[in-house]
Every structure is written in structure tokens, then in C-alpha cells.
Amino acid sequence: MGVLLGIVTMAVVAYSNSLTSVLLLRAAGLTGHDSYEGVAYAIGGKGWKVLTQVALILLLFGTVIGDFALLADVGQRALTRLTPGHAPAILAEHDGRGIMVLLVLLVVFPLCLLKRMRSLEAAAQAGVVIVGALAAIIAAEAARSGFPAIRSGELPLWGLKAGGDLPEAFAVLGFAFYVQPMLMPLLHELPPGPASVSLTATAVRIVVIGVASLVYGVIGIFGAARYGDKTQGNILVNRWLGGPAEGVLDLAIAAYLSISVPPMQMSCRYTLDVLIAGEDAPFDRRRHLVETCLIVFGSLAVALAFPTGAEKIFAVTGATAVCIVCYVIPVALHLKLYLSKSGYQLLEAAESPSLAEPLLQGTQEGEAKALAEQLEALQDSIGDIMNGVEAPCSASEEGQGRAQSGSPRRDSSRLSFRKAKECLEELVLPMLVVVLGVGFSLAALYVSLASAIWPDMSPEPDRTRTVLADAYNRTTLCCTES
């Protein structure tokens, strides 16, 4: 692919996921539902609700299974490097099944038993530090070695490298950037009202377009610049520190991966709980325990059967369920609202900044005030650039006020500009996201199935894509929204 095309692909995928996340949050704010399937049912009916539930469960189960498989790979390598020749066979052999079970029982399962996703904030902060350190180590090693793959032309800096892996790269990046299934459980834990919706939308933009893009870009580009065609599908297989320090790095990533699984599991449990007990069912400790055990140990059983299949699990899941959950459904629900005149008018009203504080229903005064202050601070810090996908209701009102003193020609040109801008933001861009998402996902699914059926005939995977294939930090980065 090359560096330039890799950056462009990552930017397109990041913006697409940010856009559809905001569209989904807007729909949730309008309908008053805090579950993905509840929003789908309110707008599209029973058929959309069933499709959403099936796609969500497949996506989240697949994610947890893939993360467990990665846990086996990273944990086994950490033991081998830290205690060469002395690691217990039950843990270090059998493709890492033993260490995977141990980490799931000691770290993953206790965290998954927590009731609220926001309880993971401390773990999320530790995870960001770990993955930030990994990115810094990779960048420093690439710079120290003089970026050999770029100097040799193995990794083009500005040009394009021939290859047919762009669709699979798009699908895997889409899998790495997706946060849509986690938005509803997180929104459910916040005070009801437009302020919570706006706060979550702002957090999504910061996490997806800012933090995640920076981390993925540094790891992917600098890793490929260091090793070129020798970059492994799991970047930790390559040598970065040497000696026991390499094992310490693997151990840190194994711990990080362990704390990145619970957000996915909690999102899956939330969907399963809505399916079993309904959206507004009161909390039941026994049901909570049963659902948690079903998801964790069901996923563990599949991962034990296929401990080395993480990359293919991610590729196939990213090419199917991610496409439906993150692109097709959010855009379809948005278009149904937008093309309905009354629905769009309600949507504009729901997004009006002046409604943020008065509509904080059912919250204590102190909590509502604190939430409103957080929203104002975030909006001031990022400016108008990050608000590009919001409905242009406030801009329209301001423009109409100024237009009263302008000439008819200027009024007409301003109105035409507003309509063109609205059409671009509300129709053209969402539909373009769906076309790209579906097209590349179908192509990636074909590549994944072909490589599984005819491994000798499958093309060499793109280095930038494979470096990013283990971007499991998407889960913990999402936790920082809270």
C-alpha cells in the first residue's frame, strides 16, 4: 500500500466510524432509547430490531473470541522470553491455551463481573499508558535504525505499492476503529438528556479521530518502516528491545489485552440482557452472573478450539458484522429520520445547545450541573472543527438573523450554501460511507475466505494492515469516553 495510501485509508475509516457513531447517538437522543436495538425498533420496526440484535451478538462474540486468541499468543511469547526453557509446560505449550485460561480466570472474568462500564476507567487509563509506551518504543527503534524499509524503497513514502489488499485493510481498520456497540451501554450509565448525548458524541470524535488514529498510525507506519516485508502479522513477534525486556513488553501487552476485553463483554452482555429481559428491566444479580459466564466461557471455549486464528477471526468478523453494525444500520436509521420531515425537525430540536441543561431529566442538580460544565469545557477545547457532522440548525438560525439586513441576492446565496452543506453532511457523506463500507467489506470477505481455502494462492498481506491487525486497544480507548 505505501505510507500515503495507508494514512488516507486510516483517515477515511476513522472519519466514517466517527460519523456513523454520531448519527447513531443523534437517533438515540431523538427516540429516547439507550439500547441499539431499541433505537432500531423505534425507527425501523421489528425487522430492523432483529437484524441489529443478531449482528451485535455475532460481532461482539467474535471480538471477544479473537481477543482471547491474541491473549494466548502474546501470553505464550511472554512466558517463553521471560523464562526460556523453564516455563511450565502446561502454560507455555499447546499454543498458549494454558496461559490464556489463567489470564481469563484471574484478570478478565473478575473485571467482566463489574456492573458498570465506567468502573473500568482506572484500567483504561493504565491501558492507554501501556499502548502509548509500545508506540513510543516502536517509533524510537525505527528512527534509531534509520527507517530501513523506506530507504530501500520496500515501503514507499509517497508512491503506491502494488497489491490487492486495500479491501482487507479497510475491513481490519474498520474493526479496529469501531465503537458503536459500546455507545449505548455507556449512554445508559449517564444521566438522561441531550447533554449526555452531546458529551458522548464529543468523546467519540476525540477518541476515534484523535487518540486512536495517532496510536494506530504510529504503530503501523513506524513498524512497517523498520521491518518492511518482514513485519509480522502480530507486530510483537518482531524484535524491539531484545533480551528479557522483550518479555516484559509482551507481559505488559498481555495484561493490557486482558483489561481490554471487559468493555466488549459488557456491551455483549447489555445486548443479551435486552434480548432476554427487555430494555428497562431492573438489575438482577443472578441474571447478571449467568449472562457474564455465558459470554466469557462460551467465547473461551471457541478460542481454546482455535487459539491461533485471531487474525482470520478479526478479518471475517470485520468484513461482515462490522459492516452491518457500524455502517449499514446507523446510516439507514439516520436516512429514515432525515427524509421524514417531522423526524428531522425533532432531530434539530433535540440537538439544540440551548436545550442541554433544561432537559437533564431525572438527575440530581449537582450531577446535572457538573455534566453540563464538562460538556461546555470539551466543546470549548476542540472548537468548531470537531463539530462538522452536527445538524446545521444553530448555524441556520444565526444566518437567518444576519440575512435580514442583507440583500436578496446575498440571502439567496446563503440559503443555497446552507442547503448544499446540509445535503452533503446529511445525505451524500452517509451514503458514501455505506457504499465504501459494503464494497470493501465484501471484497475483504472474499480475500479472507480465499486465503483460508487456498492458502498457497492468497496474496502476501499488506504490511501496514498486518501491523494494525492486532489493534486491540480500540476497546480501552473507548472506555476513556466516560
Short mmCIF file of C-alpha atoms in Angstrom, two decimals:
data_model
loop_
_atom_site.label_atom_id
_atom_site.label_comp_id
_atom_site.label_asym_id
_atom_site.label_seq_id
_atom_site.Cartn_x
_atom_site.Cartn_y
_atom_site.Cartn_z
CA MET A 1 0.00 0.00 0.00
CA GLY A 2 2.63 2.54 0.97
CA VAL A 3 2.60 5.15 3.73
CA LEU A 4 0.44 7.71 1.92
CA LEU A 5 -2.32 5.29 0.95
CA GLY A 6 -2.19 3.74 4.42
CA ILE A 7 -2.73 7.13 6.07
CA VAL A 8 -5.55 8.03 3.68
CA THR A 9 -7.26 4.68 4.27
CA MET A 10 -6.96 5.08 8.03
CA ALA A 11 -8.34 8.64 7.89
CA VAL A 12 -11.33 7.56 5.79
CA VAL A 13 -12.15 4.66 8.12
CA ALA A 14 -11.73 6.81 11.24
CA TYR A 15 -14.00 9.55 9.88
CA SER A 16 -16.57 7.00 8.72
CA ASN A 17 -16.79 5.42 12.16
CA SER A 18 -16.92 8.81 13.87
CA LEU A 19 -19.71 9.95 11.54
CA THR A 20 -21.88 6.86 11.95
CA SER A 21 -21.33 6.92 15.73
CA VAL A 22 -22.65 10.48 15.92
CA LEU A 23 -25.59 9.59 13.67
CA LEU A 24 -26.45 6.71 15.99
CA LEU A 25 -26.22 8.94 19.06
CA ARG A 26 -28.46 11.54 17.43
CA ALA A 27 -31.05 8.87 16.71
CA ALA A 28 -30.83 7.66 20.31
CA GLY A 29 -31.34 11.19 21.60
CA LEU A 30 -34.40 11.64 19.41
CA THR A 31 -36.10 8.33 20.20
CA GLY A 32 -35.23 8.33 23.90
CA HIS A 33 -33.82 4.78 23.77
CA ASP A 34 -30.44 3.84 25.22
CA SER A 35 -30.07 0.46 23.53
CA TYR A 36 -29.00 -0.04 19.92
CA GLU A 37 -31.84 -2.45 19.21
CA GLY A 38 -34.31 -0.11 20.93
CA VAL A 39 -33.34 2.70 18.57
CA ALA A 40 -33.61 0.35 15.59
CA TYR A 41 -37.08 -0.79 16.67
CA ALA A 42 -38.33 2.75 17.29
CA ILE A 43 -37.28 3.92 13.83
CA GLY A 44 -37.34 0.85 11.60
CA GLY A 45 -39.65 -1.62 13.30
CA LYS A 46 -39.28 -5.26 14.34
CA GLY A 47 -37.26 -6.35 11.32
CA TRP A 48 -34.52 -3.82 11.98
CA LYS A 49 -34.52 -4.75 15.66
CA VAL A 50 -33.93 -8.45 14.92
CA LEU A 51 -31.20 -7.65 12.39
CA THR A 52 -29.49 -5.38 14.90
CA GLN A 53 -29.62 -7.94 17.71
CA VAL A 54 -28.21 -10.76 15.57
CA ALA A 55 -25.43 -8.60 14.12
CA LEU A 56 -24.47 -7.17 17.51
CA ILE A 57 -24.19 -10.56 19.19
CA LEU A 58 -22.15 -12.03 16.32
CA LEU A 59 -19.84 -9.02 16.25
CA LEU A 60 -19.22 -8.85 20.00
CA PHE A 61 -18.82 -12.61 20.45
CA GLY A 62 -16.37 -12.63 17.55
CA THR A 63 -14.41 -9.78 19.08
CA VAL A 64 -14.09 -11.47 22.47
CA ILE A 65 -13.06 -14.76 20.84
CA GLY A 66 -10.42 -13.01 18.74
CA ASP A 67 -9.08 -11.15 21.77
CA PHE A 68 -8.78 -14.42 23.71
CA ALA A 69 -6.84 -15.96 20.82
CA LEU A 70 -4.49 -12.96 20.82
CA LEU A 71 -4.16 -13.35 24.58
CA ALA A 72 -2.90 -16.92 24.08
CA ASP A 73 -0.35 -15.79 21.50
CA VAL A 74 1.02 -12.85 23.49
CA GLY A 75 0.96 -14.67 26.84
CA GLN A 76 2.81 -17.69 25.48
CA ARG A 77 5.50 -15.50 23.96
CA ALA A 78 5.89 -13.53 27.22
CA LEU A 79 6.50 -16.73 29.20
CA THR A 80 8.95 -18.08 26.62
CA ARG A 81 11.00 -14.89 26.55
CA LEU A 82 10.98 -14.27 30.31
CA THR A 83 11.80 -17.85 31.32
CA PRO A 84 13.44 -19.54 28.31
CA GLY A 85 13.40 -23.29 28.82
CA HIS A 86 11.92 -23.04 32.31
CA ALA A 87 8.29 -22.02 31.70
CA PRO A 88 5.71 -24.58 32.93
CA ALA A 89 4.68 -26.74 30.00
CA ILE A 90 1.00 -26.51 30.89
CA LEU A 91 1.16 -22.73 30.41
CA ALA A 92 3.73 -22.22 27.66
CA GLU A 93 2.88 -25.10 25.31
CA HIS A 94 -0.27 -26.18 23.47
CA ASP A 95 -0.44 -22.87 21.54
CA GLY A 96 -0.76 -20.85 24.73
CA ARG A 97 -4.04 -22.38 25.86
CA GLY A 98 -2.88 -22.65 29.48
CA ILE A 99 -1.82 -19.02 29.89
CA MET A 100 -5.00 -17.93 28.11
CA VAL A 101 -7.18 -19.78 30.63
CA LEU A 102 -5.12 -18.46 33.55
CA LEU A 103 -5.40 -14.82 32.45
CA VAL A 104 -9.11 -15.16 31.74
CA LEU A 105 -9.79 -16.61 35.20
CA LEU A 106 -7.55 -14.21 37.15
CA VAL A 107 -8.00 -10.93 35.25
CA VAL A 108 -10.67 -10.95 32.57
CA PHE A 109 -13.53 -12.68 34.37
CA PRO A 110 -13.38 -10.60 37.60
CA LEU A 111 -13.42 -7.38 35.55
CA CYS A 112 -16.30 -8.67 33.44
CA LEU A 113 -18.36 -9.18 36.60
CA LEU A 114 -18.43 -5.42 37.19
CA LYS A 115 -21.86 -3.89 36.71
CA ARG A 116 -20.91 -0.59 35.05
CA MET A 117 -18.57 0.07 32.15
CA ARG A 118 -17.44 3.33 33.74
CA SER A 119 -15.96 1.27 36.59
CA LEU A 120 -13.18 0.39 34.15
CA GLU A 121 -11.85 3.95 33.93
CA ALA A 122 -8.72 3.24 36.01
CA ALA A 123 -7.92 0.13 33.98
CA ALA A 124 -8.50 2.08 30.77
CA GLN A 125 -6.02 4.76 31.81
CA ALA A 126 -3.40 2.11 32.57
CA GLY A 127 -4.07 0.54 29.18
CA VAL A 128 -3.56 3.83 27.35
CA VAL A 129 -0.19 4.23 29.10
CA ILE A 130 0.86 0.71 28.05
CA VAL A 131 -0.08 1.09 24.41
CA GLY A 132 1.43 4.59 24.34
CA ALA A 133 4.69 3.12 25.59
CA LEU A 134 4.53 0.44 22.87
CA ALA A 135 4.05 3.11 20.19
CA ALA A 136 6.99 5.11 21.57
CA ILE A 137 9.25 2.03 21.61
CA ILE A 138 8.38 1.15 18.00
CA ALA A 139 8.90 4.73 16.80
CA ALA A 140 12.24 5.03 18.64
CA GLU A 141 13.55 1.73 17.24
CA ALA A 142 12.51 2.67 13.69
CA ALA A 143 14.23 6.05 14.00
CA ARG A 144 17.36 4.51 15.56
CA SER A 145 17.70 2.08 12.67
CA GLY A 146 17.18 4.83 10.10
CA PHE A 147 13.83 3.64 8.65
CA PRO A 148 15.42 0.89 6.51
CA ALA A 149 12.24 -0.14 4.67
CA ILE A 150 11.65 3.42 3.47
CA ARG A 151 15.29 3.96 2.47
CA SER A 152 15.31 0.74 0.45
CA GLY A 153 12.02 1.54 -1.28
CA GLU A 154 10.37 -1.53 0.24
CA LEU A 155 7.79 0.78 1.83
CA PRO A 156 7.01 3.73 -0.49
CA LEU A 157 6.61 7.02 1.34
CA TRP A 158 4.57 8.93 -1.25
CA GLY A 159 4.08 6.46 -4.05
CA LEU A 160 1.76 3.47 -4.15
CA LYS A 161 2.86 -0.12 -3.71
CA ALA A 162 1.12 -2.61 -5.97
CA GLY A 163 -1.12 -5.06 -4.15
CA GLY A 164 -4.72 -6.16 -3.77
CA ASP A 165 -5.01 -5.83 -0.01
CA LEU A 166 -6.77 -2.46 0.25
CA PRO A 167 -10.23 -4.03 0.84
CA GLU A 168 -8.95 -6.24 3.65
CA ALA A 169 -7.03 -3.31 5.14
CA PHE A 170 -10.25 -1.25 5.12
CA ALA A 171 -12.14 -4.05 6.86
CA VAL A 172 -9.48 -4.66 9.51
CA LEU A 173 -9.15 -0.94 10.21
CA GLY A 174 -12.92 -0.72 10.46
CA PHE A 175 -12.76 -3.48 13.04
CA ALA A 176 -10.04 -1.62 14.95
CA PHE A 177 -11.89 1.72 14.99
CA TYR A 178 -15.42 0.61 15.73
CA VAL A 179 -17.02 1.83 18.97
CA GLN A 180 -20.71 1.85 18.01
CA PRO A 181 -21.83 -1.16 20.11
CA MET A 182 -20.28 0.37 23.23
CA LEU A 183 -22.02 3.73 22.88
CA MET A 184 -25.44 2.59 24.08
CA PRO A 185 -24.27 0.85 27.30
CA LEU A 186 -22.14 3.91 28.05
CA LEU A 187 -25.04 6.27 27.33
CA HIS A 188 -27.24 4.14 29.58
CA GLU A 189 -24.89 4.85 32.51
CA LEU A 190 -25.04 8.64 32.00
CA PRO A 191 -27.86 10.95 33.15
CA PRO A 192 -30.65 11.01 30.54
CA GLY A 193 -30.89 14.06 28.32
CA PRO A 194 -29.28 15.80 25.32
CA ALA A 195 -26.21 16.83 27.34
CA SER A 196 -25.20 13.18 27.74
CA VAL A 197 -25.70 12.57 24.02
CA SER A 198 -23.57 15.59 23.10
CA LEU A 199 -20.88 14.68 25.62
CA THR A 200 -20.64 11.14 24.26
CA ALA A 201 -20.53 12.38 20.66
CA THR A 202 -17.67 14.74 21.51
CA ALA A 203 -15.80 11.94 23.27
CA VAL A 204 -16.23 9.68 20.23
CA ARG A 205 -14.65 12.26 17.93
CA ILE A 206 -11.71 12.78 20.27
CA VAL A 207 -11.11 9.04 20.76
CA VAL A 208 -11.61 7.85 17.17
CA ILE A 209 -10.26 10.74 15.10
CA GLY A 210 -7.64 11.86 17.60
CA VAL A 211 -6.25 9.28 20.02
CA ALA A 212 -6.86 6.04 18.13
CA SER A 213 -5.71 7.42 14.77
CA LEU A 214 -2.48 8.70 16.30
CA VAL A 215 -1.69 5.43 18.08
CA TYR A 216 -2.57 3.19 15.12
CA GLY A 217 -0.68 5.44 12.72
CA VAL A 218 2.50 5.46 14.80
CA ILE A 219 2.47 1.70 15.39
CA GLY A 220 1.61 0.85 11.79
CA ILE A 221 3.84 3.26 9.91
CA PHE A 222 6.93 3.09 12.12
CA GLY A 223 6.65 -0.67 12.47
CA ALA A 224 6.47 -1.15 8.71
CA ALA A 225 9.27 1.39 8.21
CA ARG A 226 11.52 -0.68 10.47
CA TYR A 227 10.91 -4.21 9.16
CA GLY A 228 9.21 -3.77 5.78
CA ASP A 229 8.14 -7.10 4.30
CA LYS A 230 9.47 -8.88 7.39
CA THR A 231 6.89 -7.24 9.62
CA GLN A 232 4.85 -9.99 11.24
CA GLY A 233 1.06 -10.15 11.43
CA ASN A 234 1.47 -9.63 15.18
CA ILE A 235 3.99 -6.82 15.50
CA LEU A 236 5.21 -8.07 18.89
CA VAL A 237 6.78 -11.08 17.14
CA ASN A 238 9.39 -8.70 15.71
CA ARG A 239 12.36 -7.74 17.86
CA TRP A 240 12.08 -4.30 19.54
CA LEU A 241 14.00 -4.31 22.84
CA GLY A 242 15.94 -7.57 22.98
CA GLY A 243 16.69 -9.76 25.97
CA PRO A 244 14.37 -10.03 28.99
CA ALA A 245 12.96 -6.56 28.24
CA GLU A 246 11.21 -8.08 25.22
CA GLY A 247 9.40 -10.48 27.54
CA VAL A 248 8.42 -7.64 29.87
CA LEU A 249 6.90 -5.81 26.90
CA ASP A 250 4.93 -8.92 25.93
CA LEU A 251 3.74 -9.33 29.51
CA ALA A 252 2.56 -5.71 29.64
CA ILE A 253 0.62 -6.14 26.40
CA ALA A 254 -0.90 -9.40 27.70
CA ALA A 255 -2.07 -7.56 30.81
CA TYR A 256 -3.39 -4.73 28.66
CA LEU A 257 -5.24 -7.11 26.38
CA SER A 258 -6.80 -8.72 29.45
CA ILE A 259 -8.27 -5.40 30.60
CA SER A 260 -9.42 -4.50 27.09
CA VAL A 261 -11.79 -7.49 26.83
CA PRO A 262 -14.35 -6.41 29.50
CA PRO A 263 -15.79 -3.43 27.53
CA MET A 264 -16.61 -5.78 24.66
CA GLN A 265 -18.07 -8.34 27.03
CA MET A 266 -20.17 -5.71 28.81
CA SER A 267 -21.55 -4.46 25.50
CA CYS A 268 -22.41 -8.02 24.50
CA ARG A 269 -23.99 -8.65 27.91
CA TYR A 270 -26.06 -5.49 27.59
CA THR A 271 -27.39 -6.64 24.21
CA LEU A 272 -28.07 -10.12 25.55
CA ASP A 273 -29.82 -8.69 28.61
CA VAL A 274 -32.09 -6.52 26.47
CA LEU A 275 -32.90 -9.58 24.36
CA ILE A 276 -33.76 -11.69 27.42
CA ALA A 277 -35.27 -9.25 29.91
CA GLY A 278 -36.11 -6.10 27.94
CA GLU A 279 -34.58 -2.64 27.74
CA ASP A 280 -35.84 -1.28 31.08
CA ALA A 281 -35.60 -4.46 33.16
CA PRO A 282 -34.33 -3.92 36.73
CA PHE A 283 -30.89 -5.25 37.60
CA ASP A 284 -30.85 -8.86 38.77
CA ARG A 285 -27.60 -10.23 40.20
CA ARG A 286 -28.32 -13.83 39.22
CA ARG A 287 -29.17 -12.92 35.63
CA HIS A 288 -26.07 -10.71 35.52
CA LEU A 289 -23.85 -13.62 36.62
CA VAL A 290 -25.41 -16.11 34.20
CA GLU A 291 -25.05 -13.76 31.22
CA THR A 292 -21.45 -12.95 32.12
CA CYS A 293 -20.49 -16.62 32.45
CA LEU A 294 -22.24 -17.49 29.19
CA ILE A 295 -20.32 -14.88 27.22
CA VAL A 296 -16.90 -15.29 28.84
CA PHE A 297 -16.75 -19.07 28.99
CA GLY A 298 -18.58 -19.57 25.70
CA SER A 299 -16.02 -17.35 23.97
CA LEU A 300 -13.20 -19.08 25.83
CA ALA A 301 -14.38 -22.49 24.60
CA VAL A 302 -14.23 -21.35 20.97
CA ALA A 303 -10.83 -19.69 21.49
CA LEU A 304 -9.47 -22.91 23.03
CA ALA A 305 -10.51 -24.75 19.89
CA PHE A 306 -8.86 -22.17 17.58
CA PRO A 307 -6.09 -20.44 19.59
CA THR A 308 -4.08 -19.39 16.53
CA GLY A 309 -6.91 -17.96 14.44
CA ALA A 310 -7.15 -14.42 15.84
CA GLU A 311 -6.27 -12.60 12.63
CA LYS A 312 -8.74 -14.56 10.50
CA ILE A 313 -11.45 -14.17 13.13
CA PHE A 314 -10.90 -10.41 13.08
CA ALA A 315 -10.83 -10.26 9.28
CA VAL A 316 -14.04 -12.27 8.75
CA THR A 317 -15.90 -10.56 11.60
CA GLY A 318 -14.75 -7.16 10.44
CA ALA A 319 -15.91 -7.86 6.90
CA THR A 320 -19.43 -8.90 7.94
CA ALA A 321 -20.81 -7.83 11.31
CA VAL A 322 -18.80 -4.59 11.48
CA CYS A 323 -20.17 -3.57 8.10
CA ILE A 324 -23.76 -4.11 9.24
CA VAL A 325 -23.49 -2.71 12.77
CA CYS A 326 -21.18 0.23 12.10
CA TYR A 327 -22.15 1.37 8.60
CA VAL A 328 -25.41 -0.01 7.24
CA ILE A 329 -27.74 0.24 10.25
CA PRO A 330 -26.69 3.69 11.59
CA VAL A 331 -26.91 5.29 8.15
CA ALA A 332 -30.20 3.57 7.29
CA LEU A 333 -31.80 4.77 10.53
CA HIS A 334 -30.43 8.27 10.01
CA LEU A 335 -31.77 8.49 6.46
CA LYS A 336 -35.17 7.28 7.59
CA LEU A 337 -35.24 10.08 10.16
CA TYR A 338 -33.81 12.73 7.86
CA LEU A 339 -36.14 12.01 4.96
CA SER A 340 -39.10 12.21 7.32
CA LYS A 341 -39.84 15.92 7.68
CA SER A 342 -41.27 15.70 11.18
CA GLY A 343 -38.49 13.38 12.31
CA TYR A 344 -35.79 15.77 11.14
CA GLN A 345 -37.47 18.73 12.83
CA LEU A 346 -37.47 16.78 16.08
CA LEU A 347 -33.84 15.88 15.48
CA GLU A 348 -32.90 19.55 15.11
CA ALA A 349 -34.72 20.39 18.33
CA ALA A 350 -33.02 17.56 20.19
CA GLU A 351 -29.57 18.85 19.14
CA SER A 352 -30.15 22.49 20.05
CA PRO A 353 -27.38 23.51 22.52
CA SER A 354 -29.87 25.67 24.44
CA LEU A 355 -31.75 22.54 25.47
CA ALA A 356 -28.76 20.89 27.17
CA GLU A 357 -29.37 21.88 30.78
CA PRO A 358 -33.19 22.17 30.96
CA LEU A 359 -33.72 18.67 29.57
CA LEU A 360 -31.49 16.84 32.07
CA GLN A 361 -34.42 14.90 33.42
CA GLY A 362 -34.35 12.69 36.48
CA THR A 363 -30.88 13.71 37.70
CA GLN A 364 -29.66 15.36 40.82
CA GLU A 365 -28.93 19.06 40.50
CA GLY A 366 -25.22 18.72 41.26
CA GLU A 367 -24.67 15.90 38.78
CA ALA A 368 -26.57 17.73 36.06
CA LYS A 369 -24.55 20.90 36.61
CA ALA A 370 -21.24 19.01 36.58
CA LEU A 371 -22.17 17.21 33.36
CA ALA A 372 -23.14 20.48 31.68
CA GLU A 373 -19.83 22.05 32.74
CA GLN A 374 -17.89 19.07 31.33
CA LEU A 375 -19.74 19.40 28.03
CA GLU A 376 -19.02 23.13 27.80
CA ALA A 377 -15.32 22.62 28.57
CA LEU A 378 -14.96 19.90 25.95
CA GLN A 379 -16.74 21.93 23.30
CA ASP A 380 -14.56 24.98 24.03
CA SER A 381 -11.37 22.92 23.83
CA ILE A 382 -11.94 21.31 20.46
CA GLY A 383 -13.65 24.23 18.70
CA ASP A 384 -15.92 24.21 15.73
CA ILE A 385 -13.76 21.86 13.65
CA MET A 386 -14.81 18.77 15.57
CA ASN A 387 -18.49 19.66 15.22
CA GLY A 388 -18.62 19.28 11.45
CA VAL A 389 -21.18 16.46 11.38
CA GLU A 390 -23.78 18.07 13.61
CA ALA A 391 -27.12 19.16 12.15
CA PRO A 392 -26.86 22.77 10.96
CA CYS A 393 -29.77 24.04 12.99
CA SER A 394 -27.93 26.66 15.08
CA ALA A 395 -26.00 27.91 12.05
CA SER A 396 -29.23 28.28 10.14
CA GLU A 397 -30.80 30.38 12.87
CA GLU A 398 -27.76 32.65 13.07
CA GLY A 399 -27.64 33.01 9.32
CA GLN A 400 -31.31 33.90 9.15
CA GLY A 401 -30.79 36.62 11.76
CA ARG A 402 -27.98 38.23 9.78
CA ALA A 403 -29.81 37.83 6.49
CA GLN A 404 -32.50 40.30 7.50
CA SER A 405 -30.12 43.21 6.84
CA GLY A 406 -28.60 41.72 3.66
CA SER A 407 -29.56 41.96 0.03
CA PRO A 408 -31.94 39.42 -1.56
CA ARG A 409 -29.09 38.10 -3.71
CA ARG A 410 -26.90 37.50 -0.66
CA ASP A 411 -29.84 35.92 1.14
CA SER A 412 -30.37 33.55 -1.76
CA SER A 413 -26.69 32.60 -1.98
CA ARG A 414 -26.51 31.94 1.75
CA LEU A 415 -29.62 29.80 1.60
CA SER A 416 -28.21 27.84 -1.33
CA PHE A 417 -24.93 27.31 0.51
CA ARG A 418 -26.74 26.10 3.63
CA LYS A 419 -28.83 23.68 1.61
CA ALA A 420 -25.79 22.34 -0.25
CA LYS A 421 -23.86 21.93 3.01
CA GLU A 422 -26.80 20.18 4.64
CA CYS A 423 -27.22 17.85 1.66
CA LEU A 424 -23.52 16.98 1.77
CA GLU A 425 -23.47 16.28 5.51
CA GLU A 426 -26.83 14.56 5.88
CA LEU A 427 -27.15 12.63 2.60
CA VAL A 428 -24.01 12.42 0.46
CA LEU A 429 -21.41 11.58 3.12
CA PRO A 430 -23.52 8.96 4.95
CA MET A 431 -24.42 7.21 1.70
CA LEU A 432 -20.78 7.32 0.57
CA VAL A 433 -19.77 5.69 3.86
CA VAL A 434 -22.21 2.84 3.25
CA VAL A 435 -21.05 2.31 -0.34
CA LEU A 436 -17.38 2.20 0.68
CA GLY A 437 -18.05 0.07 3.76
CA VAL A 438 -20.16 -2.53 1.98
CA GLY A 439 -17.95 -2.66 -1.11
CA PHE A 440 -14.66 -3.08 0.72
CA SER A 441 -16.19 -5.46 3.27
CA LEU A 442 -17.44 -7.81 0.55
CA ALA A 443 -14.05 -7.72 -1.13
CA ALA A 444 -12.29 -8.36 2.19
CA LEU A 445 -14.61 -11.28 2.94
CA TYR A 446 -13.68 -12.83 -0.40
CA VAL A 447 -9.96 -12.36 0.33
CA SER A 448 -10.29 -13.91 3.81
CA LEU A 449 -12.26 -16.92 2.59
CA ALA A 450 -9.92 -17.41 -0.37
CA SER A 451 -6.85 -17.35 1.87
CA ALA A 452 -8.47 -19.92 4.18
CA ILE A 453 -9.49 -22.26 1.34
CA TRP A 454 -6.44 -21.75 -0.92
CA PRO A 455 -3.64 -20.55 1.40
CA ASP A 456 -0.90 -21.08 -1.20
CA MET A 457 -2.68 -18.85 -3.72
CA SER A 458 -3.55 -15.99 -1.38
CA PRO A 459 -1.56 -12.75 -1.75
CA GLU A 460 1.00 -11.62 0.80
CA PRO A 461 -0.81 -9.49 3.38
CA ASP A 462 -0.17 -5.76 3.33
CA ARG A 463 2.42 -4.78 5.96
CA THR A 464 0.60 -1.70 7.19
CA ARG A 465 -2.58 -3.74 7.59
CA THR A 466 -0.92 -6.60 9.43
CA VAL A 467 0.85 -4.26 11.81
CA LEU A 468 -2.54 -2.82 12.68
CA ALA A 469 -4.30 -6.18 12.76
CA ASP A 470 -3.59 -6.51 16.48
CA ALA A 471 -5.05 -3.09 17.30
CA TYR A 472 -6.94 -4.41 20.27
CA ASN A 473 -6.54 -1.11 22.11
CA ARG A 474 -9.76 0.02 20.39
CA THR A 475 -11.65 -1.35 23.40
CA THR A 476 -9.84 0.52 26.15
CA LEU A 477 -9.71 3.74 24.16
CA CYS A 478 -13.48 3.63 24.00
CA CYS A 479 -13.60 3.43 27.80
CA THR A 480 -11.92 6.85 28.00
CA GLU A 481 -15.14 8.40 26.67
CA SER A 482 -16.64 8.07 30.12
#
